[in-house]
XYZ file of C-alpha atoms in Angstrom:
482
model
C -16.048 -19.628 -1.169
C -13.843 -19.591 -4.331
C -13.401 -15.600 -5.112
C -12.689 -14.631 -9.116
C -10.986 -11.234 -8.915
C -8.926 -10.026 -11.492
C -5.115 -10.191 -11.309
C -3.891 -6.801 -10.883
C 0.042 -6.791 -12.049
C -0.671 -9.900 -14.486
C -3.284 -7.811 -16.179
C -0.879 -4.994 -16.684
C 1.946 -7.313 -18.145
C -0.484 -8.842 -20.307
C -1.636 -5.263 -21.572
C 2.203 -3.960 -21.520
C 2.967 -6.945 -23.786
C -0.130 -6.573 -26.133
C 0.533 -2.921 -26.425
C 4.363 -3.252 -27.192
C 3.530 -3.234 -31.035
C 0.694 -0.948 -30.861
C 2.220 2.157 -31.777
C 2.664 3.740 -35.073
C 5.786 1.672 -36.856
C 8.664 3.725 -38.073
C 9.673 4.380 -41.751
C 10.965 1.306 -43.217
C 13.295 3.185 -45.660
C 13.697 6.587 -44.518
C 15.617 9.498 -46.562
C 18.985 7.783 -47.748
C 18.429 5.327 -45.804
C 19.253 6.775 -42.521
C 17.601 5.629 -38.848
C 14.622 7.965 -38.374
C 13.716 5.838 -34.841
C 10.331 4.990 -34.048
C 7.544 7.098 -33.982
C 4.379 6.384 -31.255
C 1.980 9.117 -29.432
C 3.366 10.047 -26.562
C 1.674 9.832 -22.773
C 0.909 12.824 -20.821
C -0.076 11.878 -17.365
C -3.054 13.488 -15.813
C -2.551 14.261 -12.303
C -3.591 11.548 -10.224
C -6.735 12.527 -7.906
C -5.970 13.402 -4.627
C -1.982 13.468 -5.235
C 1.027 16.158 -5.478
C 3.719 15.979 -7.716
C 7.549 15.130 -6.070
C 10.215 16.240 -8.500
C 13.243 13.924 -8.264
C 15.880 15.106 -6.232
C 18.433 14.900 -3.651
C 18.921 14.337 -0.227
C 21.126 14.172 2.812
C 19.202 11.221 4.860
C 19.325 11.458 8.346
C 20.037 13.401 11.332
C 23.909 14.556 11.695
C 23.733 15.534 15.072
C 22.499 12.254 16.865
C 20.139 12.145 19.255
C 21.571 12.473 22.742
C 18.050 12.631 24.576
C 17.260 8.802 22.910
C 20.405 7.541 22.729
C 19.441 6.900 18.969
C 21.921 6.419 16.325
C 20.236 7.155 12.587
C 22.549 6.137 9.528
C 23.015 9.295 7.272
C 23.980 9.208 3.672
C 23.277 11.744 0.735
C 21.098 9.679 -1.660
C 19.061 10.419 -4.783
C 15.469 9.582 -5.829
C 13.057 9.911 -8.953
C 10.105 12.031 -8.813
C 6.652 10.244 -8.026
C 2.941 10.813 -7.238
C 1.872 11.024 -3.342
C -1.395 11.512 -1.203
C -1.514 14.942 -0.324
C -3.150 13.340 2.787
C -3.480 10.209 5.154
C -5.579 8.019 3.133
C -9.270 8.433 5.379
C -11.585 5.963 7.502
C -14.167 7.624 3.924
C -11.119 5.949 1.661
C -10.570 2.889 3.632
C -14.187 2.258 3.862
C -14.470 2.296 0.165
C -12.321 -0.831 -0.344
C -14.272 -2.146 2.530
C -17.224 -1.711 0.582
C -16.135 -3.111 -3.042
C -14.781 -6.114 -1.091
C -18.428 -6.862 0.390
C -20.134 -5.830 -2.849
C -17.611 -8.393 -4.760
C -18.727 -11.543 -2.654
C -22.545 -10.867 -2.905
C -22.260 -10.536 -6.830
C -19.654 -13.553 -6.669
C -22.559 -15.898 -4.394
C -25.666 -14.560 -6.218
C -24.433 -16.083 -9.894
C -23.693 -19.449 -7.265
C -26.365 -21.945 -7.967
C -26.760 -22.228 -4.676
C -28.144 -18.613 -4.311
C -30.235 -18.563 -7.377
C -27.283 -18.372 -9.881
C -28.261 -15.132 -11.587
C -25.225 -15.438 -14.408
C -25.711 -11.848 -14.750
C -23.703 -10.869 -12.195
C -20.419 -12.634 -14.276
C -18.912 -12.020 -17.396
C -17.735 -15.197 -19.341
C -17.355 -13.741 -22.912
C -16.321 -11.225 -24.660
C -18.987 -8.528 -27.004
C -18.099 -11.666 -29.614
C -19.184 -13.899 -27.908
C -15.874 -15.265 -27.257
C -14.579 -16.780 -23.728
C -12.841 -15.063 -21.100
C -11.516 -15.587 -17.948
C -14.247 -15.618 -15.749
C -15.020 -11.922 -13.988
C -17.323 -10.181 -12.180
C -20.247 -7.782 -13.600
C -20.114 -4.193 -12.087
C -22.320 -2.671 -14.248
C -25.134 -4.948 -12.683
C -26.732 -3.244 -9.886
C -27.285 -5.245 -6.648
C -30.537 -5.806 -5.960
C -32.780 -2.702 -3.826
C -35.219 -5.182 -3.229
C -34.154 -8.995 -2.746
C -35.902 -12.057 -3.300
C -35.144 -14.943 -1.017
C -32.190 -16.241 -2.694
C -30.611 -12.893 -3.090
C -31.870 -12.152 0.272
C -30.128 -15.273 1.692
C -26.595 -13.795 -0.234
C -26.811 -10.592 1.654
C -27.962 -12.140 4.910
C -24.551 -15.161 4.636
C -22.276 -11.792 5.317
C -24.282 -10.834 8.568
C -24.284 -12.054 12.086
C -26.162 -11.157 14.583
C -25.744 -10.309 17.857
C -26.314 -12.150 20.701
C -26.957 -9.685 23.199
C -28.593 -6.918 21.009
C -29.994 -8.780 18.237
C -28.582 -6.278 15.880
C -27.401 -7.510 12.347
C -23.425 -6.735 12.005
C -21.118 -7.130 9.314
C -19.136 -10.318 9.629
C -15.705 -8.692 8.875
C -13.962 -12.433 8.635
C -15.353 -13.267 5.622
C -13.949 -9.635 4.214
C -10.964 -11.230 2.299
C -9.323 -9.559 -0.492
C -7.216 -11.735 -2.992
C -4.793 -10.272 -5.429
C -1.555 -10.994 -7.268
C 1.706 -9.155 -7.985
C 4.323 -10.367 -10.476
C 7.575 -10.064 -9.165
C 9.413 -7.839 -12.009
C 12.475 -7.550 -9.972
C 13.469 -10.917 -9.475
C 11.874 -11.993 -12.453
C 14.264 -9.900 -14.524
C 17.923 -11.167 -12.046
C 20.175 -13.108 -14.365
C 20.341 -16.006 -11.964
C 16.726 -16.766 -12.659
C 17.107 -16.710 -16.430
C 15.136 -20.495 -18.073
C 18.656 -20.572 -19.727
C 21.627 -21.279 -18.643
C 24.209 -19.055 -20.930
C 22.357 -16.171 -20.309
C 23.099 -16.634 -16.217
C 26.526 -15.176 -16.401
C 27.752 -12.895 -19.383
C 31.272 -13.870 -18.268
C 32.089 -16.364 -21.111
C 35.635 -17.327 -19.471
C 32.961 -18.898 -16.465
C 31.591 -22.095 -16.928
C 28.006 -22.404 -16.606
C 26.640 -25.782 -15.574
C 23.587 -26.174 -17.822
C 21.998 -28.701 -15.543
C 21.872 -26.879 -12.293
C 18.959 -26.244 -10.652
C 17.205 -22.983 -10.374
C 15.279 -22.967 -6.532
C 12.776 -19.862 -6.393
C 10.489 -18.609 -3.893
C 6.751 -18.168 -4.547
C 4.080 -17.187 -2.112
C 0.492 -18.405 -2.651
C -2.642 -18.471 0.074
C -6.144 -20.181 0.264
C -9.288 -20.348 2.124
C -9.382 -23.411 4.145
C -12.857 -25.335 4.794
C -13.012 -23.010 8.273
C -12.404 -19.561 6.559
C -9.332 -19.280 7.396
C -6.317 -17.815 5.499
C -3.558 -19.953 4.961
C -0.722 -18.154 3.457
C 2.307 -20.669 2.222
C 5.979 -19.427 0.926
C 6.971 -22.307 -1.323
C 10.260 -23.126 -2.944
C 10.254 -24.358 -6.170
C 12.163 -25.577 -8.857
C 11.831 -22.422 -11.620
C 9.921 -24.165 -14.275
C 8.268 -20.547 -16.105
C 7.770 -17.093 -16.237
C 4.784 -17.111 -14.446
C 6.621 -18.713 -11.267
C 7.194 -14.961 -10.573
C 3.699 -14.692 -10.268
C 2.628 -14.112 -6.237
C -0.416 -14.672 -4.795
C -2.335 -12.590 -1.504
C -5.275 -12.883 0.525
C -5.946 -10.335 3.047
C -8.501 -9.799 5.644
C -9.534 -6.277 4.861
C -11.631 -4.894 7.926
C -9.378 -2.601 10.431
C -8.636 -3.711 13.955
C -11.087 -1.686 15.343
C -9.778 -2.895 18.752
C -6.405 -1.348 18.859
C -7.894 1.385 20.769
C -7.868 -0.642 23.492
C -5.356 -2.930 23.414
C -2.383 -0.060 22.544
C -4.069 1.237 25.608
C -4.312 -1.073 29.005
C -6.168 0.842 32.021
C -7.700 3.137 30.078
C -11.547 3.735 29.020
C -11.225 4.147 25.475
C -14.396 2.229 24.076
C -15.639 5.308 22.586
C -13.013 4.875 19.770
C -13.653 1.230 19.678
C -17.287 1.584 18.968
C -17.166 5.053 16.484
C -13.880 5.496 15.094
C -14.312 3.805 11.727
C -17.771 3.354 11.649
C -19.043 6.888 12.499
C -19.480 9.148 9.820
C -18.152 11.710 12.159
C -14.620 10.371 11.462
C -14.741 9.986 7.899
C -12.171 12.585 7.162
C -9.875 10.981 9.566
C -6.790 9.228 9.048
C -7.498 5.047 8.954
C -5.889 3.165 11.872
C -5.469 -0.069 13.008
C -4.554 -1.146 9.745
C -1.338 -3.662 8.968
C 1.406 -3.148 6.710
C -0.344 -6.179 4.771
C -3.428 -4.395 4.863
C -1.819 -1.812 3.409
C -0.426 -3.009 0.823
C -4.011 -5.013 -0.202
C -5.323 -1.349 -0.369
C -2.702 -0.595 -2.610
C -3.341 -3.314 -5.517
C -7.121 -2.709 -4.931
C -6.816 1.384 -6.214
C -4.749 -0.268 -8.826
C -6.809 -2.302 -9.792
C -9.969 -0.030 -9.751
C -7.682 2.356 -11.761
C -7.150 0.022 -14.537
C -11.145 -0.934 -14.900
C -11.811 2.930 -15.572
C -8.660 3.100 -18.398
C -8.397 2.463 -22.159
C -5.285 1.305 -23.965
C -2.525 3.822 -21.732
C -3.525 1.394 -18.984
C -0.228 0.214 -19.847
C 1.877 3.857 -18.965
C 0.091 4.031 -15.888
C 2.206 3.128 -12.864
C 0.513 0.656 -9.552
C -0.258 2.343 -6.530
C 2.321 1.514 -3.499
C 3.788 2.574 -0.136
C 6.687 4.650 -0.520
C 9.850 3.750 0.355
C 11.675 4.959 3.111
C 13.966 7.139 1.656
C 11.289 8.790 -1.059
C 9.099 9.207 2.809
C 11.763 11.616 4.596
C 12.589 12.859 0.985
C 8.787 13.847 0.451
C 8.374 15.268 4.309
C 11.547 17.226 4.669
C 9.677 19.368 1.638
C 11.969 21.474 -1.319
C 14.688 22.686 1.694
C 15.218 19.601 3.243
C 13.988 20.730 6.562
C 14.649 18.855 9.852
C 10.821 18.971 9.831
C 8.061 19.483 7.292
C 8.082 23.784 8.381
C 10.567 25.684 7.281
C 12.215 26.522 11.747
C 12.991 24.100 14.233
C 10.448 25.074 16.117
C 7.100 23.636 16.743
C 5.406 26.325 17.416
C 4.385 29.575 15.051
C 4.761 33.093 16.465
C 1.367 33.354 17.569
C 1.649 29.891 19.486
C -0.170 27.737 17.185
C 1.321 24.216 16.603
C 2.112 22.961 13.244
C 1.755 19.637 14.139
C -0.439 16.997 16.056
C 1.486 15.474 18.535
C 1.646 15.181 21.899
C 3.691 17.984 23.256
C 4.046 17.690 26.900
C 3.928 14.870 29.077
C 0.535 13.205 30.272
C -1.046 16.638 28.311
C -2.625 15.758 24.448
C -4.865 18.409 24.434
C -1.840 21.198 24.228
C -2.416 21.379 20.480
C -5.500 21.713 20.506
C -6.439 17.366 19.997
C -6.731 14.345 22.225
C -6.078 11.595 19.675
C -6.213 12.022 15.729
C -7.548 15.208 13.928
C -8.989 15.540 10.686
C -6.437 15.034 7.818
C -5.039 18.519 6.240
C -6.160 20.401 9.222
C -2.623 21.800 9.634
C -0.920 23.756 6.795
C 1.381 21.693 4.084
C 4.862 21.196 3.413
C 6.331 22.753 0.753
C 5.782 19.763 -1.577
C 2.040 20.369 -0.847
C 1.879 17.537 1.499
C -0.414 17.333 5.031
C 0.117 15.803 8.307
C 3.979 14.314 7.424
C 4.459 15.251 10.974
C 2.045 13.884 13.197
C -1.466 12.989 13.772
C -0.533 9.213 12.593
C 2.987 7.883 11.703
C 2.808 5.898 8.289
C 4.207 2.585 6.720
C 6.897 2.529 4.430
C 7.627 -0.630 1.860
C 10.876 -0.571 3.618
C 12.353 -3.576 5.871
C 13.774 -2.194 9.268
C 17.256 -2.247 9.861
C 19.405 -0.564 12.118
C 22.081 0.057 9.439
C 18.740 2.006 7.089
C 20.109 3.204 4.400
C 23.964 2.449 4.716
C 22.809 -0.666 3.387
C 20.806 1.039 0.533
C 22.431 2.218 -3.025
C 22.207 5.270 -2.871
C 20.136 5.894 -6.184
C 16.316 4.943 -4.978
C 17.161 3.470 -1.916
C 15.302 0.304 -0.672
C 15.512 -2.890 1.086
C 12.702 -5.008 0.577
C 12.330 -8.624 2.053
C 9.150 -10.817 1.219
C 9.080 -12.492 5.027
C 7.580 -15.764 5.009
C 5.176 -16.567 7.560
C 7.873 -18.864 8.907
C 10.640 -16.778 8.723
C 11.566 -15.083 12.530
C 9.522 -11.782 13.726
C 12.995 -9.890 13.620
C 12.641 -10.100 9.225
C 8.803 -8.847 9.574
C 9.632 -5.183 10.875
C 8.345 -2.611 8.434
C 9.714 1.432 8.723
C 7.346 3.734 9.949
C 7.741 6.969 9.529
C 6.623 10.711 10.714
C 5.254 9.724 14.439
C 1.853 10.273 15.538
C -0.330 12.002 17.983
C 0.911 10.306 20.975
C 4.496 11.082 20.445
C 7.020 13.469 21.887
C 8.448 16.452 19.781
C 11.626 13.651 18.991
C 9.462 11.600 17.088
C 7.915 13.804 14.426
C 11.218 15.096 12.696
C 11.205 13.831 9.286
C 14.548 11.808 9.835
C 13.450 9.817 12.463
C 13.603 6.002 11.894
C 11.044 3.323 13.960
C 9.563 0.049 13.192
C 6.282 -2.251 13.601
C 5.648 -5.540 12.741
C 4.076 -5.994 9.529
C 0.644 -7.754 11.180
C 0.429 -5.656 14.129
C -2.355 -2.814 13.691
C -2.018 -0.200 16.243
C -3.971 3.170 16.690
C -1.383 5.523 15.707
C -0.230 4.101 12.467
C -1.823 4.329 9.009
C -0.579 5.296 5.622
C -0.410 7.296 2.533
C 0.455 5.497 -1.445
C 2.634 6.707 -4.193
C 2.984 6.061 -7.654
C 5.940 6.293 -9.756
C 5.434 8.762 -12.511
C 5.009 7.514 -16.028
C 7.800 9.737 -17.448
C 10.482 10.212 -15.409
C 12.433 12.310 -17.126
C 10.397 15.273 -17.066
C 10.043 18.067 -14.068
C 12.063 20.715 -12.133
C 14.877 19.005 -9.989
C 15.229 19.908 -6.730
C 17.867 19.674 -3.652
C 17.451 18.841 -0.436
C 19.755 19.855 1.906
C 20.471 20.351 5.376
């Protein structure tokens, strides 16, 4: 089934661009002709729902006094970082299931203006309150339907199967694909991809070949004729801008199975059956969800973001994982504390943990939980920040490498890599950060480094988003040190 979502970055360029002349001009002759600069009305950010404030800062990454227990070796370096937006809190299985949700509720409006379901045209806008054309999109404001008839009923019953043993009606989660697009600012804006070729090198005693040939890499995915999600990397001569411009297609629903299969000899269908669709768990932390997966969520609260802004769409900032370094930065709090509490200890002085972990061998239940716990159930950080110790450990946007952030700059850290689904398993580990219920007291300090693969969903990992504030230049600083 052909999907028409809209593009999440390329709307924002398109609005950045349109809104580049929008603000009041300056003075075209001011007193004696001096330069009285542009004037414009300024952006003041609202505080994004759900999110704390990190003031930029610095920080001593890493642990100085290796591990001897582990034999683990983590790079240290003092690096800097600007201030950003993050989730107070794990995002939930209530959050997650929200996406979930718009994901299903996009394909039913998507088949019922099909023909082949009755084609109520209703369901997609194709022009503007002019009565001009637009791209194609889908109609939100149009309820779905309480009471079907039988071609809306046959839309809502082609993303059900049933059953064989039960005969009850399930959701079929393979047809839950997400697609989305992110333009590539970065590498867009590297002077080795510039259309021209004298503005490739700014060295004018260097010849520049006008004729050579500019080789980019885009990805791009489809539906095949099975359902299936093919996702390509292709290399391309640059021809355009818009060559910058990637394309995704996700499979949405959480592994629901990685309760099991993290766990071999061990009865743990319970969690299989309830965890993320029990209401019981709604204020617990989503697992079983990939790095890709992720990242999908990510663009989607963008993009639901955007729908419910005017014209300072264009300030606002997309949604993301945080990097590595802005994760430890974040969870060591405003003293840069070996863990998110102020003592080395992991224990208050009347014995109650500040953590969910798993303190003692073979024994989960010490603190008080056998697997995850509800999200903010232990106190903050000083940032204001839950659970950046425990309960699950949390992706990062950062590429795994044993040399971490040696092989950073050391002003915003990151190493990103785009792995192809060619490319070898060793350039698909993603940082992970801030262990999780099932790991030792080791795992939970806020400098220590691990890795997963970015398709493998397991039940102690999930994740948190940031957002880069709009104006960076405001706020306290802070230091972080050791």
């Amino acid at each position: 089934m052909k999907k028409i979502l809209i593009s999440v970055l390329s709307t924002v360029l398109l609005i950045t661009l349109s809104g580049c002349f929008g603000s009041k001009s300056a003075s075209s002759s001011g007193k004696g002709g001096e330069v009285v600069g542009v004037k414009g009305k300024s952006f003041n950010e609202p505080s994004p729902y759900g999110m704390v404030r990190v003031g930029r800062g610095y920080l001593h990454m890493g642990l100085d006094s290796q591990d001897s227990l582990w034999g683990k070796q983590t790079p240290v370096r003092d690096i800097s970082v600007d201030g950003f937006w993050m989730d107070e809190t794990e995002i939930t299985n209530s959050q997650y299931k929200q996406f979930v949700m718009w994901v299903r509720d996009s394909i039913l409006r998507t088949r019922m203006a099909d023909p082949s379901y009755g084609g109520d045209e209703t369901y997609m806008i194709t022009e503007d309150k002019n009565g001009d054309p637009v791209t194609p999109h889908l109609n939100w404001k149009k309820s779905l339907p309480r009471k079907p008839n039988e071609d809306e009923q046959r839309a809502f019953e082609s993303l059900y199967v049933t059953n064989p043993v039960t005969g009850e009606k399930l959701l079929d989660y393979r047809q839950l694909n997400y697609r989305y697009e992110v333009y590539d600012y970065t590498t867009a804006a590297l002077r080795r991809n510039r259309m021209h070729a004298d503005e490739r090198n700014l060295n004018t005693d260097v010849n520049v070949n006008p004729d050579e040939v500019i080789m980019i890499s885009k990805d791009t995915a489809y539906v095949d004729d099975e359902g299936r999600i093919v996702r390509e990397t292709i290399n391309r001569q640059l021809s355009g801008p818009w060559d910058f411009l990637n394309t995704y297609i996700v499979n949405v629903y959480p592994d629901t199975t990685c309760w099991v299969n993290d766990f071999h000899n061990s009865e743990n269908e319970t969690y299989l059956r309830n965890y993320f669709s029990n209401p019981a768990y709604n204020d617990y932390p989503v697992v079983g969800v990939t790095w890709e997966q992720a990242n999908a969520f990510c663009a989607w609260r963008t993009e639901y973001l955007l729908k419910g802004l005017g014209a300072e769409a264009r300030y606002v900032q997309r949604y993301r994982l945080p990097t590595e370094a802005e994760w430890e930065y974040a969870a060591r709090g405003k003293d840069g504390n070996e863990f998110p509490w102020e003592n080395k200890d992991v224990k208050n002085g009347d014995g109650c943990f500040y953590a969910n972990f798993k303190p003692d061998r073979g024994n989960y239940t010490e603190d008080g939980n056998l697997i995850t716990s509800k999200v903010g159930a232990y106190a903050s950080n000083t940032n204001g920040l839950y659970d950046m110790a425990g309960n699950v450990a949390e992706w990062t946007s950062t590429i795994f490498t044993e040399a971490g952030v040696d092989a950073m700059n050391d002003l915003n850290p990151q190493l990103e890599y785009k792995a192809a689904k060619e490319d070898p398993y060793k350039l698909k580990k993603k940082s992970v950060r801030g262990g999780s219920w099932k790991d030792p007291e080791s795992y939970i300090r806020s400098a220590w480094r691990t890795w997963e693969y970015q398709n493998q969903p397991r039940s102690y990992i999930g994740f948190r988003c940031v957002r880069s504030l709009a104006n960076t230049t405001s706020g306290k600083q802070k230091k972080n040190k050791k």
